[in-house]
Amino acid sequence: MAELGASGYTLPVWVAAAARAALQQLLGEPFCDEQPLLLERGAQQPELLPVQAVAPLGEGRCLAMAVCEGGAALDLTRGLMIWVEAHWGAGEQRLQLMAGEGLGVFADSGELCLSSYARELLEINLLPLLPAQAKLVLQLIIPRGRVLAERTSNAAFGVVEGLALIGNQAKVQQSAGPDALQQALAELQRRLETPEGCKELVLVVGENGLNLAPQLGISEAKLLKVGNWLGPLLAASAAAGVERLLLFGYHGKLLKLAGGIFHTHHHLADGRAEVLTALAALEGLQGEALHKLWEAATVEQAMVQLELQQPLLAQRLRRRIAASIEQRCSTYLRETVGSSLKPGAALFDRSRRLWAVGSQAEFWFPPPCP
């Protein structure tokens, strides 16, 4: 059986495991609680993935369930139940995918949101099992997907109603683990050794930032994804001689830096509510309004609420947050590597809008020409 330790597997892998079990049931084969999956095209050795249950529904339909085991790094979907309903279909497509409850769809088209890897994974594991001329229809269901999607930035990309199947590889990338740090450090070193060097660098937190930054005019060549390891990457960048540095990420992540938290994975440290309310109090927010800010479920919710009630104060608070991040980062670099580098900070919200830009970050976002 595949080792399900710290690395784990992404959501598309577990969908494929359940789908294969469902297809076996349709074919009249006995239930197998370990499904052999080829995790990429051309792979020679399958991995065995556990599947919890299969149930016939009658009239050429069945239902299979798997439980996502993404390892220590995949917090959102750890232990998540995934159901795949399968039945024979008609039409030209040999494999048709339908979004059931909890699966993300594009708001403008209603089509299932899934990566090319997710579709390929299903094709290479299911199509060879199909009888000649048979057509298979899969309805993918994640019962808790709609609720969990509210904790993601899916809506910012026009994806609604649930979780998107956007994994692009089998193994989970552990943004909180040391491997992620080593990969980022190795990429930084590679850039330093190129003829052009690495004088300007943007440390990006998360896939959303990588997608958004080029749309805001930042060259992709200057982007480096850093996961949660911001402190060590800041120090390594400064020590390597980077002359201009930008931190770019979702405000709910970068806010932690304003409180001196330089590893942003929430299992290690959070403090967002404490940092947000402390800075809001310094801007003059008091009483019940401050208490509501503290009680908000997310930074996004807290700030939307404040902007509706006190828009001018909310605007000042955004500026203070960006300035605090820049000041904390400058102090961190001075105390850790003796650098005088002053990093900039730019934060975006779930609507893919620049939410706050610090004074050191203005270089990266020049005002449009009149």
PDB file of N, CA and C in Angstrom, residues 136-190:
ATOM      1  N   LEU A 136     -18.774   6.243 -20.046  1.00  0.00           N
ATOM      2  CA  LEU A 136     -18.892   6.315 -18.587  1.00  0.00           C
ATOM      3  C   LEU A 136     -19.182   7.747 -18.152  1.00  0.00           C
ATOM      4  N   VAL A 137     -20.149   7.888 -17.264  1.00  0.00           N
ATOM      5  CA  VAL A 137     -20.481   9.193 -16.690  1.00  0.00           C
ATOM      6  C   VAL A 137     -20.173   9.152 -15.196  1.00  0.00           C
ATOM      7  N   LEU A 138     -19.419  10.133 -14.731  1.00  0.00           N
ATOM      8  CA  LEU A 138     -19.071  10.237 -13.319  1.00  0.00           C
ATOM      9  C   LEU A 138     -19.615  11.542 -12.756  1.00  0.00           C
ATOM     10  N   GLN A 139     -20.362  11.435 -11.691  1.00  0.00           N
ATOM     11  CA  GLN A 139     -20.778  12.628 -10.952  1.00  0.00           C
ATOM     12  C   GLN A 139     -19.944  12.683  -9.674  1.00  0.00           C
ATOM     13  N   LEU A 140     -19.179  13.751  -9.532  1.00  0.00           N
ATOM     14  CA  LEU A 140     -18.263  13.897  -8.402  1.00  0.00           C
ATOM     15  C   LEU A 140     -18.959  14.668  -7.289  1.00  0.00           C
ATOM     16  N   ILE A 141     -18.835  14.175  -6.078  1.00  0.00           N
ATOM     17  CA  ILE A 141     -19.566  14.755  -4.942  1.00  0.00           C
ATOM     18  C   ILE A 141     -18.631  14.894  -3.752  1.00  0.00           C
ATOM     19  N   ILE A 142     -18.600  16.084  -3.174  1.00  0.00           N
ATOM     20  CA  ILE A 142     -17.865  16.316  -1.926  1.00  0.00           C
ATOM     21  C   ILE A 142     -18.861  16.957  -0.962  1.00  0.00           C
ATOM     22  N   PRO A 143     -19.467  16.169  -0.069  1.00  0.00           N
ATOM     23  CA  PRO A 143     -20.555  16.704   0.761  1.00  0.00           C
ATOM     24  C   PRO A 143     -20.213  17.987   1.505  1.00  0.00           C
ATOM     25  N   ARG A 144     -18.985  18.140   1.972  1.00  0.00           N
ATOM     26  CA  ARG A 144     -18.598  19.342   2.724  1.00  0.00           C
ATOM     27  C   ARG A 144     -17.904  20.382   1.845  1.00  0.00           C
ATOM     28  N   GLY A 145     -17.885  20.136   0.554  1.00  0.00           N
ATOM     29  CA  GLY A 145     -17.122  21.011  -0.328  1.00  0.00           C
ATOM     30  C   GLY A 145     -17.590  22.447  -0.357  1.00  0.00           C
ATOM     31  N   ARG A 146     -18.910  22.652  -0.326  1.00  0.00           N
ATOM     32  CA  ARG A 146     -19.448  24.011  -0.396  1.00  0.00           C
ATOM     33  C   ARG A 146     -19.010  24.833   0.819  1.00  0.00           C
ATOM     34  N   VAL A 147     -19.042  24.209   1.994  1.00  0.00           N
ATOM     35  CA  VAL A 147     -18.641  24.914   3.216  1.00  0.00           C
ATOM     36  C   VAL A 147     -17.137  25.188   3.212  1.00  0.00           C
ATOM     37  N   LEU A 148     -16.349  24.184   2.847  1.00  0.00           N
ATOM     38  CA  LEU A 148     -14.897  24.351   2.856  1.00  0.00           C
ATOM     39  C   LEU A 148     -14.436  25.382   1.825  1.00  0.00           C
ATOM     40  N   ALA A 149     -15.163  25.501   0.730  1.00  0.00           N
ATOM     41  CA  ALA A 149     -14.772  26.461  -0.306  1.00  0.00           C
ATOM     42  C   ALA A 149     -14.801  27.894   0.200  1.00  0.00           C
ATOM     43  N   GLU A 150     -15.592  28.150   1.233  1.00  0.00           N
ATOM     44  CA  GLU A 150     -15.644  29.493   1.799  1.00  0.00           C
ATOM     45  C   GLU A 150     -14.325  29.884   2.457  1.00  0.00           C
ATOM     46  N   ARG A 151     -13.479  28.901   2.749  1.00  0.00           N
ATOM     47  CA  ARG A 151     -12.177  29.168   3.348  1.00  0.00           C
ATOM     48  C   ARG A 151     -11.080  29.286   2.300  1.00  0.00           C
ATOM     49  N   THR A 152     -11.442  29.247   1.045  1.00  0.00           N
ATOM     50  CA  THR A 152     -10.477  29.369  -0.041  1.00  0.00           C
ATOM     51  C   THR A 152     -10.705  30.673  -0.797  1.00  0.00           C
ATOM     52  N   SER A 153      -9.890  30.892  -1.811  1.00  0.00           N
ATOM     53  CA  SER A 153     -10.058  32.065  -2.677  1.00  0.00           C
ATOM     54  C   SER A 153     -10.710  31.695  -4.000  1.00  0.00           C
ATOM     55  N   ASN A 154     -11.439  30.584  -4.030  1.00  0.00           N
ATOM     56  CA  ASN A 154     -12.068  30.139  -5.269  1.00  0.00           C
ATOM     57  C   ASN A 154     -12.910  31.223  -5.918  1.00  0.00           C
ATOM     58  N   ALA A 155     -13.708  31.926  -5.101  1.00  0.00           N
ATOM     59  CA  ALA A 155     -14.619  32.924  -5.657  1.00  0.00           C
ATOM     60  C   ALA A 155     -13.869  34.024  -6.393  1.00  0.00           C
ATOM     61  N   ALA A 156     -12.651  34.301  -5.956  1.00  0.00           N
ATOM     62  CA  ALA A 156     -11.845  35.330  -6.612  1.00  0.00           C
ATOM     63  C   ALA A 156     -11.488  34.937  -8.039  1.00  0.00           C
ATOM     64  N   PHE A 157     -11.528  33.647  -8.329  1.00  0.00           N
ATOM     65  CA  PHE A 157     -11.219  33.162  -9.665  1.00  0.00           C
ATOM     66  C   PHE A 157     -12.477  32.755 -10.426  1.00  0.00           C
ATOM     67  N   GLY A 158     -13.632  33.179  -9.915  1.00  0.00           N
ATOM     68  CA  GLY A 158     -14.879  32.894 -10.593  1.00  0.00           C
ATOM     69  C   GLY A 158     -15.378  31.476 -10.413  1.00  0.00           C
ATOM     70  N   VAL A 159     -14.904  30.793  -9.358  1.00  0.00           N
ATOM     71  CA  VAL A 159     -15.313  29.413  -9.080  1.00  0.00           C
ATOM     72  C   VAL A 159     -16.253  29.417  -7.883  1.00  0.00           C
ATOM     73  N   VAL A 160     -17.423  28.845  -8.040  1.00  0.00           N
ATOM     74  CA  VAL A 160     -18.450  28.892  -7.001  1.00  0.00           C
ATOM     75  C   VAL A 160     -18.958  27.483  -6.687  1.00  0.00           C
ATOM     76  N   GLU A 161     -19.678  27.368  -5.597  1.00  0.00           N
ATOM     77  CA  GLU A 161     -20.447  26.191  -5.194  1.00  0.00           C
ATOM     78  C   GLU A 161     -19.635  25.057  -4.598  1.00  0.00           C
ATOM     79  N   GLY A 162     -18.295  25.173  -4.554  1.00  0.00           N
ATOM     80  CA  GLY A 162     -17.545  24.093  -3.948  1.00  0.00           C
ATOM     81  C   GLY A 162     -16.067  24.145  -4.241  1.00  0.00           C
ATOM     82  N   LEU A 163     -15.387  23.038  -3.932  1.00  0.00           N
ATOM     83  CA  LEU A 163     -13.943  22.939  -4.112  1.00  0.00           C
ATOM     84  C   LEU A 163     -13.605  22.610  -5.561  1.00  0.00           C
ATOM     85  N   ALA A 164     -12.557  23.238  -6.053  1.00  0.00           N
ATOM     86  CA  ALA A 164     -12.079  22.963  -7.403  1.00  0.00           C
ATOM     87  C   ALA A 164     -11.054  21.828  -7.363  1.00  0.00           C
ATOM     88  N   LEU A 165     -11.034  21.024  -8.406  1.00  0.00           N
ATOM     89  CA  LEU A 165     -10.039  19.951  -8.529  1.00  0.00           C
ATOM     90  C   LEU A 165      -8.862  20.486  -9.334  1.00  0.00           C
ATOM     91  N   ILE A 166      -8.025  21.271  -8.672  1.00  0.00           N
ATOM     92  CA  ILE A 166      -6.979  21.994  -9.393  1.00  0.00           C
ATOM     93  C   ILE A 166      -5.580  21.493  -9.089  1.00  0.00           C
ATOM     94  N   GLY A 167      -5.441  20.370  -8.408  1.00  0.00           N
ATOM     95  CA  GLY A 167      -4.103  19.843  -8.176  1.00  0.00           C
ATOM     96  C   GLY A 167      -3.408  19.516  -9.480  1.00  0.00           C
ATOM     97  N   ASN A 168      -2.122  19.819  -9.558  1.00  0.00           N
ATOM     98  CA  ASN A 168      -1.353  19.578 -10.773  1.00  0.00           C
ATOM     99  C   ASN A 168      -0.304  18.486 -10.603  1.00  0.00           C
ATOM    100  N   GLN A 169      -0.364  17.778  -9.490  1.00  0.00           N
ATOM    101  CA  GLN A 169       0.552  16.672  -9.264  1.00  0.00           C
ATOM    102  C   GLN A 169      -0.061  15.753  -8.220  1.00  0.00           C
ATOM    103  N   ALA A 170       0.531  14.568  -8.061  1.00  0.00           N
ATOM    104  CA  ALA A 170      -0.035  13.585  -7.149  1.00  0.00           C
ATOM    105  C   ALA A 170       0.286  13.886  -5.692  1.00  0.00           C
ATOM    106  N   LYS A 171       1.534  14.190  -5.419  1.00  0.00           N
ATOM    107  CA  LYS A 171       1.960  14.401  -4.041  1.00  0.00           C
ATOM    108  C   LYS A 171       1.660  15.839  -3.598  1.00  0.00           C
ATOM    109  N   VAL A 172       1.291  15.962  -2.342  1.00  0.00           N
ATOM    110  CA  VAL A 172       1.020  17.278  -1.773  1.00  0.00           C
ATOM    111  C   VAL A 172       2.335  18.024  -1.566  1.00  0.00           C
ATOM    112  N   GLN A 173       2.359  19.284  -1.968  1.00  0.00           N
ATOM    113  CA  GLN A 173       3.497  20.152  -1.660  1.00  0.00           C
ATOM    114  C   GLN A 173       3.333  20.663  -0.246  1.00  0.00           C
ATOM    115  N   GLN A 174       4.322  20.416   0.580  1.00  0.00           N
ATOM    116  CA  GLN A 174       4.210  20.768   1.983  1.00  0.00           C
ATOM    117  C   GLN A 174       4.766  22.169   2.216  1.00  0.00           C
ATOM    118  N   SER A 175       3.908  23.149   2.117  1.00  0.00           N
ATOM    119  CA  SER A 175       4.356  24.526   2.289  1.00  0.00           C
ATOM    120  C   SER A 175       4.830  24.801   3.699  1.00  0.00           C
ATOM    121  N   ALA A 176       4.405  23.978   4.676  1.00  0.00           N
ATOM    122  CA  ALA A 176       4.840  24.169   6.049  1.00  0.00           C
ATOM    123  C   ALA A 176       6.057  23.336   6.395  1.00  0.00           C
ATOM    124  N   GLY A 177       6.460  22.426   5.504  1.00  0.00           N
ATOM    125  CA  GLY A 177       7.553  21.522   5.811  1.00  0.00           C
ATOM    126  C   GLY A 177       8.887  22.046   5.319  1.00  0.00           C
ATOM    127  N   PRO A 178       9.986  21.437   5.811  1.00  0.00           N
ATOM    128  CA  PRO A 178      11.324  21.904   5.435  1.00  0.00           C
ATOM    129  C   PRO A 178      11.652  21.692   3.969  1.00  0.00           C
ATOM    130  N   ASP A 179      11.013  20.700   3.305  1.00  0.00           N
ATOM    131  CA  ASP A 179      11.299  20.484   1.887  1.00  0.00           C
ATOM    132  C   ASP A 179      10.934  21.703   1.057  1.00  0.00           C
ATOM    133  N   ALA A 180       9.819  22.350   1.401  1.00  0.00           N
ATOM    134  CA  ALA A 180       9.396  23.541   0.658  1.00  0.00           C
ATOM    135  C   ALA A 180      10.431  24.650   0.793  1.00  0.00           C
ATOM    136  N   LEU A 181      10.973  24.803   1.977  1.00  0.00           N
ATOM    137  CA  LEU A 181      12.009  25.821   2.190  1.00  0.00           C
ATOM    138  C   LEU A 181      13.244  25.501   1.356  1.00  0.00           C
ATOM    139  N   GLN A 182      13.678  24.259   1.362  1.00  0.00           N
ATOM    140  CA  GLN A 182      14.878  23.889   0.616  1.00  0.00           C
ATOM    141  C   GLN A 182      14.689  24.087  -0.884  1.00  0.00           C
ATOM    142  N   GLN A 183      13.495  23.799  -1.374  1.00  0.00           N
ATOM    143  CA  GLN A 183      13.228  24.000  -2.794  1.00  0.00           C
ATOM    144  C   GLN A 183      13.304  25.480  -3.157  1.00  0.00           C
ATOM    145  N   ALA A 184      12.732  26.324  -2.303  1.00  0.00           N
ATOM    146  CA  ALA A 184      12.757  27.764  -2.579  1.00  0.00           C
ATOM    147  C   ALA A 184      14.182  28.299  -2.491  1.00  0.00           C
ATOM    148  N   LEU A 185      14.946  27.844  -1.505  1.00  0.00           N
ATOM    149  CA  LEU A 185      16.340  28.287  -1.381  1.00  0.00           C
ATOM    150  C   LEU A 185      17.169  27.845  -2.583  1.00  0.00           C
ATOM    151  N   ALA A 186      16.905  26.615  -3.069  1.00  0.00           N
ATOM    152  CA  ALA A 186      17.637  26.135  -4.236  1.00  0.00           C
ATOM    153  C   ALA A 186      17.307  26.961  -5.474  1.00  0.00           C
ATOM    154  N   GLU A 187      16.033  27.335  -5.617  1.00  0.00           N
ATOM    155  CA  GLU A 187      15.642  28.160  -6.758  1.00  0.00           C
ATOM    156  C   GLU A 187      16.255  29.549  -6.661  1.00  0.00           C
ATOM    157  N   LEU A 188      16.306  30.105  -5.455  1.00  0.00           N
ATOM    158  CA  LEU A 188      16.961  31.399  -5.264  1.00  0.00           C
ATOM    159  C   LEU A 188      18.435  31.316  -5.652  1.00  0.00           C
ATOM    160  N   GLN A 189      19.123  30.258  -5.230  1.00  0.00           N
ATOM    161  CA  GLN A 189      20.532  30.095  -5.560  1.00  0.00           C
ATOM    162  C   GLN A 189      20.733  29.953  -7.058  1.00  0.00           C
ATOM    163  N   ARG A 190      19.819  29.223  -7.701  1.00  0.00           N
ATOM    164  CA  ARG A 190      19.924  29.068  -9.151  1.00  0.00           C
ATOM    165  C   ARG A 190      19.844  30.410  -9.854  1.00  0.00           C
TER     166      ARG A 190
END
